[in-house]
mmCIF file of C-alpha atoms in Angstrom:
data_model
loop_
_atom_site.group_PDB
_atom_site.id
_atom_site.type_symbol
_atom_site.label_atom_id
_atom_site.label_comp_id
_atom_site.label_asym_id
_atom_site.label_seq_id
_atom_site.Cartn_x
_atom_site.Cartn_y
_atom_site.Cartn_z
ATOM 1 C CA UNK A 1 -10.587 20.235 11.018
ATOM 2 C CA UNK A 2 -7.480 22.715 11.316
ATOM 3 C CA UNK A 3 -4.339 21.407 9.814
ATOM 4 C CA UNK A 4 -1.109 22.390 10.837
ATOM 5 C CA UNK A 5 1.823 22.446 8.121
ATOM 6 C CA UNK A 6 4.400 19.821 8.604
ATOM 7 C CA UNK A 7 7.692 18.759 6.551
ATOM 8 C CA UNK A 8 6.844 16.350 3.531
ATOM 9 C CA UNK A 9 8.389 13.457 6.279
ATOM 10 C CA UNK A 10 5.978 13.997 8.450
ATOM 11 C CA UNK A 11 3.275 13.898 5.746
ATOM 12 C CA UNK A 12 4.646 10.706 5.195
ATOM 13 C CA UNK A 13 5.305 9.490 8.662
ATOM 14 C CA UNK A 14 1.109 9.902 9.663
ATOM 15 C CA UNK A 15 0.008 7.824 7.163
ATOM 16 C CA UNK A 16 -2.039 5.010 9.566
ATOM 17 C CA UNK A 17 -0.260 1.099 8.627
ATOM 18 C CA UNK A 18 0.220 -1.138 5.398
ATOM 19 C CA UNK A 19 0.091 -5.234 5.322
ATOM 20 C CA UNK A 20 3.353 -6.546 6.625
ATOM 21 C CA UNK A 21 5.170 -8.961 4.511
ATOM 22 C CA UNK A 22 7.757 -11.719 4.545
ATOM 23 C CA UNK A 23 9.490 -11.278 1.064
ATOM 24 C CA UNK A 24 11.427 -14.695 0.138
ATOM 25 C CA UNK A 25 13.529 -14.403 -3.122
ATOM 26 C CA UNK A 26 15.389 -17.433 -3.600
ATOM 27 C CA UNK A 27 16.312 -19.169 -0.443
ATOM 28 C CA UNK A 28 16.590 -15.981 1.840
ATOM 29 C CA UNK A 29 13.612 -14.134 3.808
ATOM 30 C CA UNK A 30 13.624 -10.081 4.790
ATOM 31 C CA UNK A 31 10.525 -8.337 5.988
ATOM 32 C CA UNK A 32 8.691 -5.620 3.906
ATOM 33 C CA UNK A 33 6.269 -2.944 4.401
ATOM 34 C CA UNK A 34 6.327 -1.753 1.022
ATOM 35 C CA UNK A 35 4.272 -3.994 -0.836
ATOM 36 C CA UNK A 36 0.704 -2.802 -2.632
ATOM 37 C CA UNK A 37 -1.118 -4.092 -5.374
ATOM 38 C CA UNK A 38 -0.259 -3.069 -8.752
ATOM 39 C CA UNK A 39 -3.611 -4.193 -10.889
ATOM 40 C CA UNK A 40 -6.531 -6.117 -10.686
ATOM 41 C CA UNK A 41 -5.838 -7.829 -14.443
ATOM 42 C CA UNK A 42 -3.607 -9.638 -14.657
ATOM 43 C CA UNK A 43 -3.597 -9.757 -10.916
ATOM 44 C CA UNK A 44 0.101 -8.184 -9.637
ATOM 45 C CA UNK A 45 1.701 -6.504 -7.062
ATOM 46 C CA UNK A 46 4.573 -4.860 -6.276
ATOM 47 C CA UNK A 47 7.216 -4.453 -4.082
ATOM 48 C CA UNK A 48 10.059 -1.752 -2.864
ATOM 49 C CA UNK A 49 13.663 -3.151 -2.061
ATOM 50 C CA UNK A 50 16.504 -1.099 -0.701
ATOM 51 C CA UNK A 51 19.380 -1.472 -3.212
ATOM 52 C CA UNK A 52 21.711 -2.201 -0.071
ATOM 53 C CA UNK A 53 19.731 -5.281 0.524
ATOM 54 C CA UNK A 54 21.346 -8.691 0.229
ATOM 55 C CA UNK A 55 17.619 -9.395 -1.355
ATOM 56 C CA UNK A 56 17.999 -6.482 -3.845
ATOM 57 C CA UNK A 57 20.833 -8.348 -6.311
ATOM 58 C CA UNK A 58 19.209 -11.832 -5.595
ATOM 59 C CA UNK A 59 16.252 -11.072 -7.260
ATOM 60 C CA UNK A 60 17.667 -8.714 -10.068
ATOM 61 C CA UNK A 61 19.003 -12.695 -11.220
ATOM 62 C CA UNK A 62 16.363 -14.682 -10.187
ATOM 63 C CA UNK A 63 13.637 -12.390 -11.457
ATOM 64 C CA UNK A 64 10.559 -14.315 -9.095
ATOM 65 C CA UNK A 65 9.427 -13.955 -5.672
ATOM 66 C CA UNK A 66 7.240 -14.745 -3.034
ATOM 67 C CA UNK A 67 4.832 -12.300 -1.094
ATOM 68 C CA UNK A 68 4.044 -13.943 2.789
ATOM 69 C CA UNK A 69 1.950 -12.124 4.585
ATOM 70 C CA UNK A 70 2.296 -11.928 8.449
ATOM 71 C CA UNK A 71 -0.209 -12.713 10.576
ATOM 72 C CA UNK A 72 -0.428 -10.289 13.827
ATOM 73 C CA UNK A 73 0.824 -12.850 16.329
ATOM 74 C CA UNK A 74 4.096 -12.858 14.327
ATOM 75 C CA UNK A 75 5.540 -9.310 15.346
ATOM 76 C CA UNK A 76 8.721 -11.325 16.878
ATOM 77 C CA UNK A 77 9.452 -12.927 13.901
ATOM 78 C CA UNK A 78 8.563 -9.192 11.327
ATOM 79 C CA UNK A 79 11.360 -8.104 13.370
ATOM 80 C CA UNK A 80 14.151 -10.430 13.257
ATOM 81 C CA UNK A 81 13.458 -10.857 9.630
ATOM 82 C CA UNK A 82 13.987 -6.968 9.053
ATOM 83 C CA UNK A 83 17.000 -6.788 10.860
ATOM 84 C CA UNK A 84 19.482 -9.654 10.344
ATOM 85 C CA UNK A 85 21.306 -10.010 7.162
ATOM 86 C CA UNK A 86 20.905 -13.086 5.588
ATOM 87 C CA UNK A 87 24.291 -12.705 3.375
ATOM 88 C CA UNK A 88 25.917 -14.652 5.971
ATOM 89 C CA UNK A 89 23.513 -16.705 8.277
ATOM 90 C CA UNK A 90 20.322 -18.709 6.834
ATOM 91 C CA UNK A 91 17.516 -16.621 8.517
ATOM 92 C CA UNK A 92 14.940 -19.493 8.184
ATOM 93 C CA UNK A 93 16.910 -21.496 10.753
ATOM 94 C CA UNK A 94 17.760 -18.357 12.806
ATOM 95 C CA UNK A 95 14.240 -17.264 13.539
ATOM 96 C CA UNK A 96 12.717 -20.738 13.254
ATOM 97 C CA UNK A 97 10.649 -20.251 10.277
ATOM 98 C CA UNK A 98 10.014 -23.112 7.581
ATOM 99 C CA UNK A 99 10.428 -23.321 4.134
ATOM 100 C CA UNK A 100 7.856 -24.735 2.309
ATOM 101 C CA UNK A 101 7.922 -25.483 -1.904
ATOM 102 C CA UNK A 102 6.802 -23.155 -4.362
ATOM 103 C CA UNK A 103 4.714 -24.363 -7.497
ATOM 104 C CA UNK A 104 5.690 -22.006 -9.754
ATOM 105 C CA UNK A 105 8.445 -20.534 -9.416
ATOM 106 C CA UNK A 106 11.929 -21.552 -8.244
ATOM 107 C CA UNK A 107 12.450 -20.383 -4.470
ATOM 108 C CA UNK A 108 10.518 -20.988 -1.593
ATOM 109 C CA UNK A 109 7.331 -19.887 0.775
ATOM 110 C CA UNK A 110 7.126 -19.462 4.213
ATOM 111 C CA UNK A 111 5.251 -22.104 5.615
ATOM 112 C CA UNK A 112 4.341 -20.173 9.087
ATOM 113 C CA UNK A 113 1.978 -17.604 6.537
ATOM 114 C CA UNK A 114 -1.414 -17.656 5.770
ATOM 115 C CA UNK A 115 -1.404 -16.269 2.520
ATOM 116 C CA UNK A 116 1.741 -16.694 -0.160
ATOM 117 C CA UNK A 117 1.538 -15.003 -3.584
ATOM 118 C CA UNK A 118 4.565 -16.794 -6.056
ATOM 119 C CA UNK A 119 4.827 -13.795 -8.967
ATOM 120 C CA UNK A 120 7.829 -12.983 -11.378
ATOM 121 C CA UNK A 121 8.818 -9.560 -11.827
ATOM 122 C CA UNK A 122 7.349 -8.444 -15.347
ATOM 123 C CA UNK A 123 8.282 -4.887 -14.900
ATOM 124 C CA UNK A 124 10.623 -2.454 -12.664
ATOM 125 C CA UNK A 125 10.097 1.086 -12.001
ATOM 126 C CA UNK A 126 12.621 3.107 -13.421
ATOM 127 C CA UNK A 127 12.912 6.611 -11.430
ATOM 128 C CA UNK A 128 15.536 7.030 -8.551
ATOM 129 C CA UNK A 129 13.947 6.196 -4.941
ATOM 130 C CA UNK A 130 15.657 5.195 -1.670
ATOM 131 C CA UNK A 131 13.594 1.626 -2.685
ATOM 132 C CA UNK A 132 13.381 -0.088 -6.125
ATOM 133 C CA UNK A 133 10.144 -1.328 -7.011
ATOM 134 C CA UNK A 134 9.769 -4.471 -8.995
ATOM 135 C CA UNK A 135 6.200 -5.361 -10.257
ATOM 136 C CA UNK A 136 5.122 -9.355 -10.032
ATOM 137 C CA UNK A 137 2.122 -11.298 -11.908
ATOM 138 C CA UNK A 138 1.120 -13.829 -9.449
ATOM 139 C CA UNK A 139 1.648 -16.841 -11.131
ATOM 140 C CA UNK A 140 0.010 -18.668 -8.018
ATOM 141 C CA UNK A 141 -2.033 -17.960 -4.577
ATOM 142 C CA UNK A 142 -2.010 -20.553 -1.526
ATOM 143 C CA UNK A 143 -4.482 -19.061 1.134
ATOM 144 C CA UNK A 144 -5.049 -20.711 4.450
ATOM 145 C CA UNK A 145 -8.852 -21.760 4.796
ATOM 146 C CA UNK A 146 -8.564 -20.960 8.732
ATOM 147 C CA UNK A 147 -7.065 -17.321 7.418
ATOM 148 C CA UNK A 148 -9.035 -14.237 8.046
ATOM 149 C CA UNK A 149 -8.049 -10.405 7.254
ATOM 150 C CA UNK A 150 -8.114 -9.367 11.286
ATOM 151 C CA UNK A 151 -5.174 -12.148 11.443
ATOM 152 C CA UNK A 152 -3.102 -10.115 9.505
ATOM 153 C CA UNK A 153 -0.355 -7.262 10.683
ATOM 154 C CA UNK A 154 0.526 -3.700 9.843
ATOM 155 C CA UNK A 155 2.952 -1.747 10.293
ATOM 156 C CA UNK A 156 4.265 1.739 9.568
ATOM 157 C CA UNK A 157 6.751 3.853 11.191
ATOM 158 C CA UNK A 158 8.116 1.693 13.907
ATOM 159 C CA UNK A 159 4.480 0.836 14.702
ATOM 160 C CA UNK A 160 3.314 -2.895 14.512
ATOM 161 C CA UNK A 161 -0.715 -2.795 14.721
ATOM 162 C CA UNK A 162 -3.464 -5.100 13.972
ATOM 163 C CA UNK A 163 -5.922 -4.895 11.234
ATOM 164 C CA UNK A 164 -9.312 -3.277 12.465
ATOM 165 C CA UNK A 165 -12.859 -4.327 12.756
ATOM 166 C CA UNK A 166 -15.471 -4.609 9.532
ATOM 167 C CA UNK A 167 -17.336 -1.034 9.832
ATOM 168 C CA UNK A 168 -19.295 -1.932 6.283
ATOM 169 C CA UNK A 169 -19.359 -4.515 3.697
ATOM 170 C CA UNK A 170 -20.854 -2.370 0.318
ATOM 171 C CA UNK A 171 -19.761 -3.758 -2.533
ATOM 172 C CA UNK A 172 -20.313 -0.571 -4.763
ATOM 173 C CA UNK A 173 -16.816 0.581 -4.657
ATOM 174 C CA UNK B 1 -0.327 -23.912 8.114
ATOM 175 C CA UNK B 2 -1.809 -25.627 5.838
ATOM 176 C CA UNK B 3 -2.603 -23.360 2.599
ATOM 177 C CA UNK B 4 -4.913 -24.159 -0.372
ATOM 178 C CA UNK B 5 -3.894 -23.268 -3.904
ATOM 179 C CA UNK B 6 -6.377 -20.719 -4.917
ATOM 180 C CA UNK B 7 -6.678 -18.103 -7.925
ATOM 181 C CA UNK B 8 -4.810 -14.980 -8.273
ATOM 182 C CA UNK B 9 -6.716 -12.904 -7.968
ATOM 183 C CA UNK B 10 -8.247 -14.826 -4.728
ATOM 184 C CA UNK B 11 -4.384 -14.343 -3.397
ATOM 185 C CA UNK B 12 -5.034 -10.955 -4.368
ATOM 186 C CA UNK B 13 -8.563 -10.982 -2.267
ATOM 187 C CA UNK B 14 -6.848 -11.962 0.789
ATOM 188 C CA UNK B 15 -4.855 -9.091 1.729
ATOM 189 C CA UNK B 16 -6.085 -7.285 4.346
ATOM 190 C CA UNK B 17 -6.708 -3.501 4.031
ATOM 191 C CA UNK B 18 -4.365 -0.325 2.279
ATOM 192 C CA UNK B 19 -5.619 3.245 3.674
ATOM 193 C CA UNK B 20 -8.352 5.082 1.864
ATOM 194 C CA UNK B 21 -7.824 8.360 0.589
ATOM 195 C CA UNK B 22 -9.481 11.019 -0.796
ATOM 196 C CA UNK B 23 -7.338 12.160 -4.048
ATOM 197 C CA UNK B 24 -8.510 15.842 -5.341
ATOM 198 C CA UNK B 25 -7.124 16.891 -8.721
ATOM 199 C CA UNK B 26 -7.785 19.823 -9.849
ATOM 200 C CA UNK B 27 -11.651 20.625 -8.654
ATOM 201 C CA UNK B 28 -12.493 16.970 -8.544
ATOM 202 C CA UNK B 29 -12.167 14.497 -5.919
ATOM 203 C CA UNK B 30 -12.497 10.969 -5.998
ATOM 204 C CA UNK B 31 -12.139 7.632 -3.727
ATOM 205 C CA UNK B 32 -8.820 5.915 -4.064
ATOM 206 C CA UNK B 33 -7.186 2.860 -2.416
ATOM 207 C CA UNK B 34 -4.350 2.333 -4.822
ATOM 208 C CA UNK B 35 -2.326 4.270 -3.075
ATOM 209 C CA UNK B 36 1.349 3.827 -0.913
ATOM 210 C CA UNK B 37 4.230 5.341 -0.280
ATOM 211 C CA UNK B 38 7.066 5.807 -2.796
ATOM 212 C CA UNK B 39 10.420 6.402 -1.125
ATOM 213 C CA UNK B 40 11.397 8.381 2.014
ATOM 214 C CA UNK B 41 13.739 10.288 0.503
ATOM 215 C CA UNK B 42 12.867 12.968 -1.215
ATOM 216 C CA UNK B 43 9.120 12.065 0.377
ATOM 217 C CA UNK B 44 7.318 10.585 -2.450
ATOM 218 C CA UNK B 45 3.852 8.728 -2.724
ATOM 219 C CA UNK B 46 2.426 6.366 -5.579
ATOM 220 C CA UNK B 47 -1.671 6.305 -6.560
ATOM 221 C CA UNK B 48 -3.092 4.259 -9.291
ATOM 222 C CA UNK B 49 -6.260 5.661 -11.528
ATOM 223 C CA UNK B 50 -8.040 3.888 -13.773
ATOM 224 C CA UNK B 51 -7.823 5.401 -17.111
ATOM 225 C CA UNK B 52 -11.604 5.832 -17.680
ATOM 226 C CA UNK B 53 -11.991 7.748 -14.801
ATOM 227 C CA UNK B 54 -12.904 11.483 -15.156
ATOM 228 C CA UNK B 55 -9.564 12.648 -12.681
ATOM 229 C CA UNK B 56 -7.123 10.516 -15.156
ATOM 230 C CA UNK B 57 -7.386 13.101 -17.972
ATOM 231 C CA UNK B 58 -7.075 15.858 -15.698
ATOM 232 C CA UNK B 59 -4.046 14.101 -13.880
ATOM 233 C CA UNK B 60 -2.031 14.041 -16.943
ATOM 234 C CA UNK B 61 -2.882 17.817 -17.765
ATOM 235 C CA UNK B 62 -2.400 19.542 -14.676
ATOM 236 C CA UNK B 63 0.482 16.828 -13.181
ATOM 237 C CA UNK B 64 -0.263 18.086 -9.615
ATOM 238 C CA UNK B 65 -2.657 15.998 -6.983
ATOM 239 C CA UNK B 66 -3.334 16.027 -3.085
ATOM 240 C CA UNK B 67 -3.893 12.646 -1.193
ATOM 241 C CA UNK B 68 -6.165 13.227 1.868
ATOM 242 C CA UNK B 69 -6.373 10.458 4.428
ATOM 243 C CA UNK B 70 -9.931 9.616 4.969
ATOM 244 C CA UNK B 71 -11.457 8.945 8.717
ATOM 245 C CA UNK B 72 -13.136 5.641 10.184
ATOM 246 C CA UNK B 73 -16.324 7.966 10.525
ATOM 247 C CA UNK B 74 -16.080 9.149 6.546
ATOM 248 C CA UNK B 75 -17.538 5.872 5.240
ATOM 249 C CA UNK B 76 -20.472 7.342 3.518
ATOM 250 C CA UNK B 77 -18.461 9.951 2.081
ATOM 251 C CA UNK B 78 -15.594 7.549 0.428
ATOM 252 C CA UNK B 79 -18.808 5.328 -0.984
ATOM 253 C CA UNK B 80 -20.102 8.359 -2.788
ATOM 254 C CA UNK B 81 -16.955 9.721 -3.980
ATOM 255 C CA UNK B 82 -16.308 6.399 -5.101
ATOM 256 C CA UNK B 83 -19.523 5.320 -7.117
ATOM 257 C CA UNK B 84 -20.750 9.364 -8.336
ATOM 258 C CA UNK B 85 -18.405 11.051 -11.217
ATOM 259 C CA UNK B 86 -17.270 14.404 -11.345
ATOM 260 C CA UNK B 87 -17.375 14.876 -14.951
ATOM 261 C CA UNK B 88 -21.353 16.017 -15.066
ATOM 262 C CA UNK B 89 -21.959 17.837 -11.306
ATOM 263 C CA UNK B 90 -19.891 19.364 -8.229
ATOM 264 C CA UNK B 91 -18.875 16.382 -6.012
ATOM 265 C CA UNK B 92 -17.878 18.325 -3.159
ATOM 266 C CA UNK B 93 -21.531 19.730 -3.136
ATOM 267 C CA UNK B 94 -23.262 16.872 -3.995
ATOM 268 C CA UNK B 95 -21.208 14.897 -0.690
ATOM 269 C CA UNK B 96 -21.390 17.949 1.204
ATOM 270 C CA UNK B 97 -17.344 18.561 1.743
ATOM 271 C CA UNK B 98 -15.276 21.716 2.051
ATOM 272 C CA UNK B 99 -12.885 22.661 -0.249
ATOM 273 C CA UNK B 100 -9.400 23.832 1.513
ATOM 274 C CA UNK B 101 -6.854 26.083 -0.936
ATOM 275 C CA UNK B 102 -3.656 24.013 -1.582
ATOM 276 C CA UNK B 103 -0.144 25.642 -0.518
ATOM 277 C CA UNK B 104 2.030 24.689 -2.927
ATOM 278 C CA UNK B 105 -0.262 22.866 -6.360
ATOM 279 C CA UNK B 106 -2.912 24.354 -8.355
ATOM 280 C CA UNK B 107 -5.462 22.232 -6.590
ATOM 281 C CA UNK B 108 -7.438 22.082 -3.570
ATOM 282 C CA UNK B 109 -7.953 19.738 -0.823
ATOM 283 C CA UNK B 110 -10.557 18.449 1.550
ATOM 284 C CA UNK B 111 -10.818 20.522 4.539
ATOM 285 C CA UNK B 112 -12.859 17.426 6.657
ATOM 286 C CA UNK B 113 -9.822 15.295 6.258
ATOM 287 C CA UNK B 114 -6.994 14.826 8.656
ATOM 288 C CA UNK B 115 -4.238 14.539 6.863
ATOM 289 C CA UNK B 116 -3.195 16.185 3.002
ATOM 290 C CA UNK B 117 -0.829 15.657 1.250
ATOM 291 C CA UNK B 118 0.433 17.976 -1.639
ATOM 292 C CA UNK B 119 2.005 16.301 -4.942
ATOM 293 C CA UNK B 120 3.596 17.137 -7.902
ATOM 294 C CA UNK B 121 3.911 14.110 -10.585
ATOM 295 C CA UNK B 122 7.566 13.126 -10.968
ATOM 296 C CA UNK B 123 6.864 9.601 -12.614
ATOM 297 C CA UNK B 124 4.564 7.465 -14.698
ATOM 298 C CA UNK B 125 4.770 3.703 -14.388
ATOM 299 C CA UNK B 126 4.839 2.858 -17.904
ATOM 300 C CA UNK B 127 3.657 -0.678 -17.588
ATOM 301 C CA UNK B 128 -0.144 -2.094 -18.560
ATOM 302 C CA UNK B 129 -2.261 -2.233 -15.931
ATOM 303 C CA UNK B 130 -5.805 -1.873 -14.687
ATOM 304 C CA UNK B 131 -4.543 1.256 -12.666
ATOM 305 C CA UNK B 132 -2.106 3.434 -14.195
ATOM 306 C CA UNK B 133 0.273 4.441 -11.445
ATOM 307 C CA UNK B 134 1.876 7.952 -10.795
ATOM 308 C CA UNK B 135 4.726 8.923 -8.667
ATOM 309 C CA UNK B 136 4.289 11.842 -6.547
ATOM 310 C CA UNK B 137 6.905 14.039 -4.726
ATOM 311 C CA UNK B 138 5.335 15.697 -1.574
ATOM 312 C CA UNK B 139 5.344 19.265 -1.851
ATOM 313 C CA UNK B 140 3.266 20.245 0.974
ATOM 314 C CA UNK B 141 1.762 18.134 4.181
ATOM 315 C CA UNK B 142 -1.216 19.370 6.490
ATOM 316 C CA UNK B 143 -2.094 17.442 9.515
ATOM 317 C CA UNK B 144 -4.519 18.069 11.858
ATOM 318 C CA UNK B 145 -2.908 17.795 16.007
ATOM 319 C CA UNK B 146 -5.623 15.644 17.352
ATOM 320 C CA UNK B 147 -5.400 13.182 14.357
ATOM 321 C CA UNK B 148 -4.200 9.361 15.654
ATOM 322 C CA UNK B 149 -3.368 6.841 13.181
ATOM 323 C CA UNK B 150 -6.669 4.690 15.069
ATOM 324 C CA UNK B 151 -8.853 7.549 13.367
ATOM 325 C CA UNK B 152 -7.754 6.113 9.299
ATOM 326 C CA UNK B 153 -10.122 4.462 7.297
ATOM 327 C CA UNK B 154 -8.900 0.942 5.463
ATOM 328 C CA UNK B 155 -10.802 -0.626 2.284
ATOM 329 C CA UNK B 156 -10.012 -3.463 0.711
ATOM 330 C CA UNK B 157 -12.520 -5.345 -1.442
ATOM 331 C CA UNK B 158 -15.482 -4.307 -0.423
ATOM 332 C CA UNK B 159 -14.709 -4.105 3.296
ATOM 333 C CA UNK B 160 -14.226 -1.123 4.810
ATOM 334 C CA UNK B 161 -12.289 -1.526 8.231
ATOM 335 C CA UNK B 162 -10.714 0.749 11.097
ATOM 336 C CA UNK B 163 -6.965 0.394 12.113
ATOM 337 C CA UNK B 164 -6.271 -2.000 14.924
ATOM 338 C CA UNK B 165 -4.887 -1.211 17.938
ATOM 339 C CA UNK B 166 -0.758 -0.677 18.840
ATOM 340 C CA UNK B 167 0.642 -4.258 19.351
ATOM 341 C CA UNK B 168 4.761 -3.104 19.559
ATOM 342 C CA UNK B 169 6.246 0.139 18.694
ATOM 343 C CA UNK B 170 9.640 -0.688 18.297
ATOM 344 C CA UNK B 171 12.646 1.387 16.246
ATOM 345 C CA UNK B 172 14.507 -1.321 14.795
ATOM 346 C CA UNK B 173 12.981 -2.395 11.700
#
């Protein structure tokens, strides 16, 4: 393999696709790609907010969340959630989603999801970035039974791509 | 959608897949999928390392690492750089991988892989964890011209998966 040198962006930009997520804080929904998981034990994850966002302040005071994950047949839906504002418009009713309860924490889930993680933010990381990441214990898990990971959706880089086929199941990792 | 309250770390099962990388520090390399992307701006990339692992020690001393994007094909070689430690032999020998010099860190990378990324530790997330999480600014990047983002290598408990195909590129998110 011969590498060519490229700017640190472009390091960045060829990295292959992470789990697309609906983020609901409060009453409000936005789509997020930057979302990982932060530890095994307690189980928690975290997730990167643009300071700009109406999201951002909302859950600087409400201090919970809720991680949704897309499924791949929602693409339509990743993208009107990641580019209307819902300071001034409820976004649930815009793009036809539904809100459905949370157990745990106060704010909602999206219904349309196959997996929702409730967590509150036990942590934020403190060092300048054009996101701010907040880490969140799951305080509970709802799963779909139907739900399997090849439903799910990536995305990176303006590309929206499916999750790929099982090439080995070793559990020595 | 009907979703069943689970555990969480079942909610934490569910997700579908993160890239796979190859991190080298110093002459070591090991399997990592706690890795993601930090901010765009400068260019900056998170990985989480347990702290018994052989590379944490050496992370902390020499505060420079390289990510390397592992390929679909590099299965075997992400299980053994995953389950052997470099503490007692050579891993790059034992797994039978090429050592390239790094541009910018006292480190090296892995020649077989398609994409590198050079790092210098900026930030520690100083919160308890299973993983303890670094923050690294991109120095360097190396990518190889025929690499596609349908080449990458996901993991995620136990499964090891391919990237699925293009379903929308689309600029506005």
């Amino acid at each position: 393999v011969t590498k060519r040198s490229v700017s640190p962006f472009d390091g960045l930009y060829a990295l292959p696709g992470f789990p697309l997520t609906l983020l609901t804080v409060g009453q409000n929904v936005l789509t997020v790609v930057s979302f990982h998981y932060y530890s095994h034990k307690p189980p928690s994850v975290m997730v990167g907010i643009r300071p700009d966002n109406y999201s951002f302040k909302l859950l600087q005071e409400k201090r919970v969340f809720a991680v949704n994950l897309l499924r791949r047949d929602m693409v339509e839906v990743a993208r009107q959630c990641g580019t209307i504002t819902g300071r001034t418009q409820d976004k649930f009713a815009r793009v036809g989603l539904t809100r459905a309860p949370a157990t745990k924490i106060d704010g909602v889930l999206v219904a349309e999801c196959p997996v929702s993680l409730e967590c509150s933010v036990v942590h934020e990381v403190d060092f300048p970035s054009t996101h701010h990441w907040f880490v969140g214990k799951i305080e509970a898990a709802h799963v779909d039974d139907a739900y399997l990971r090849e439903h799910a959706l990536l995305y990176w880089m303006s590309e929206f791509r499916g999750v790929g086929e099982l090439l080995l199941k070793d559990t020595s990792l």
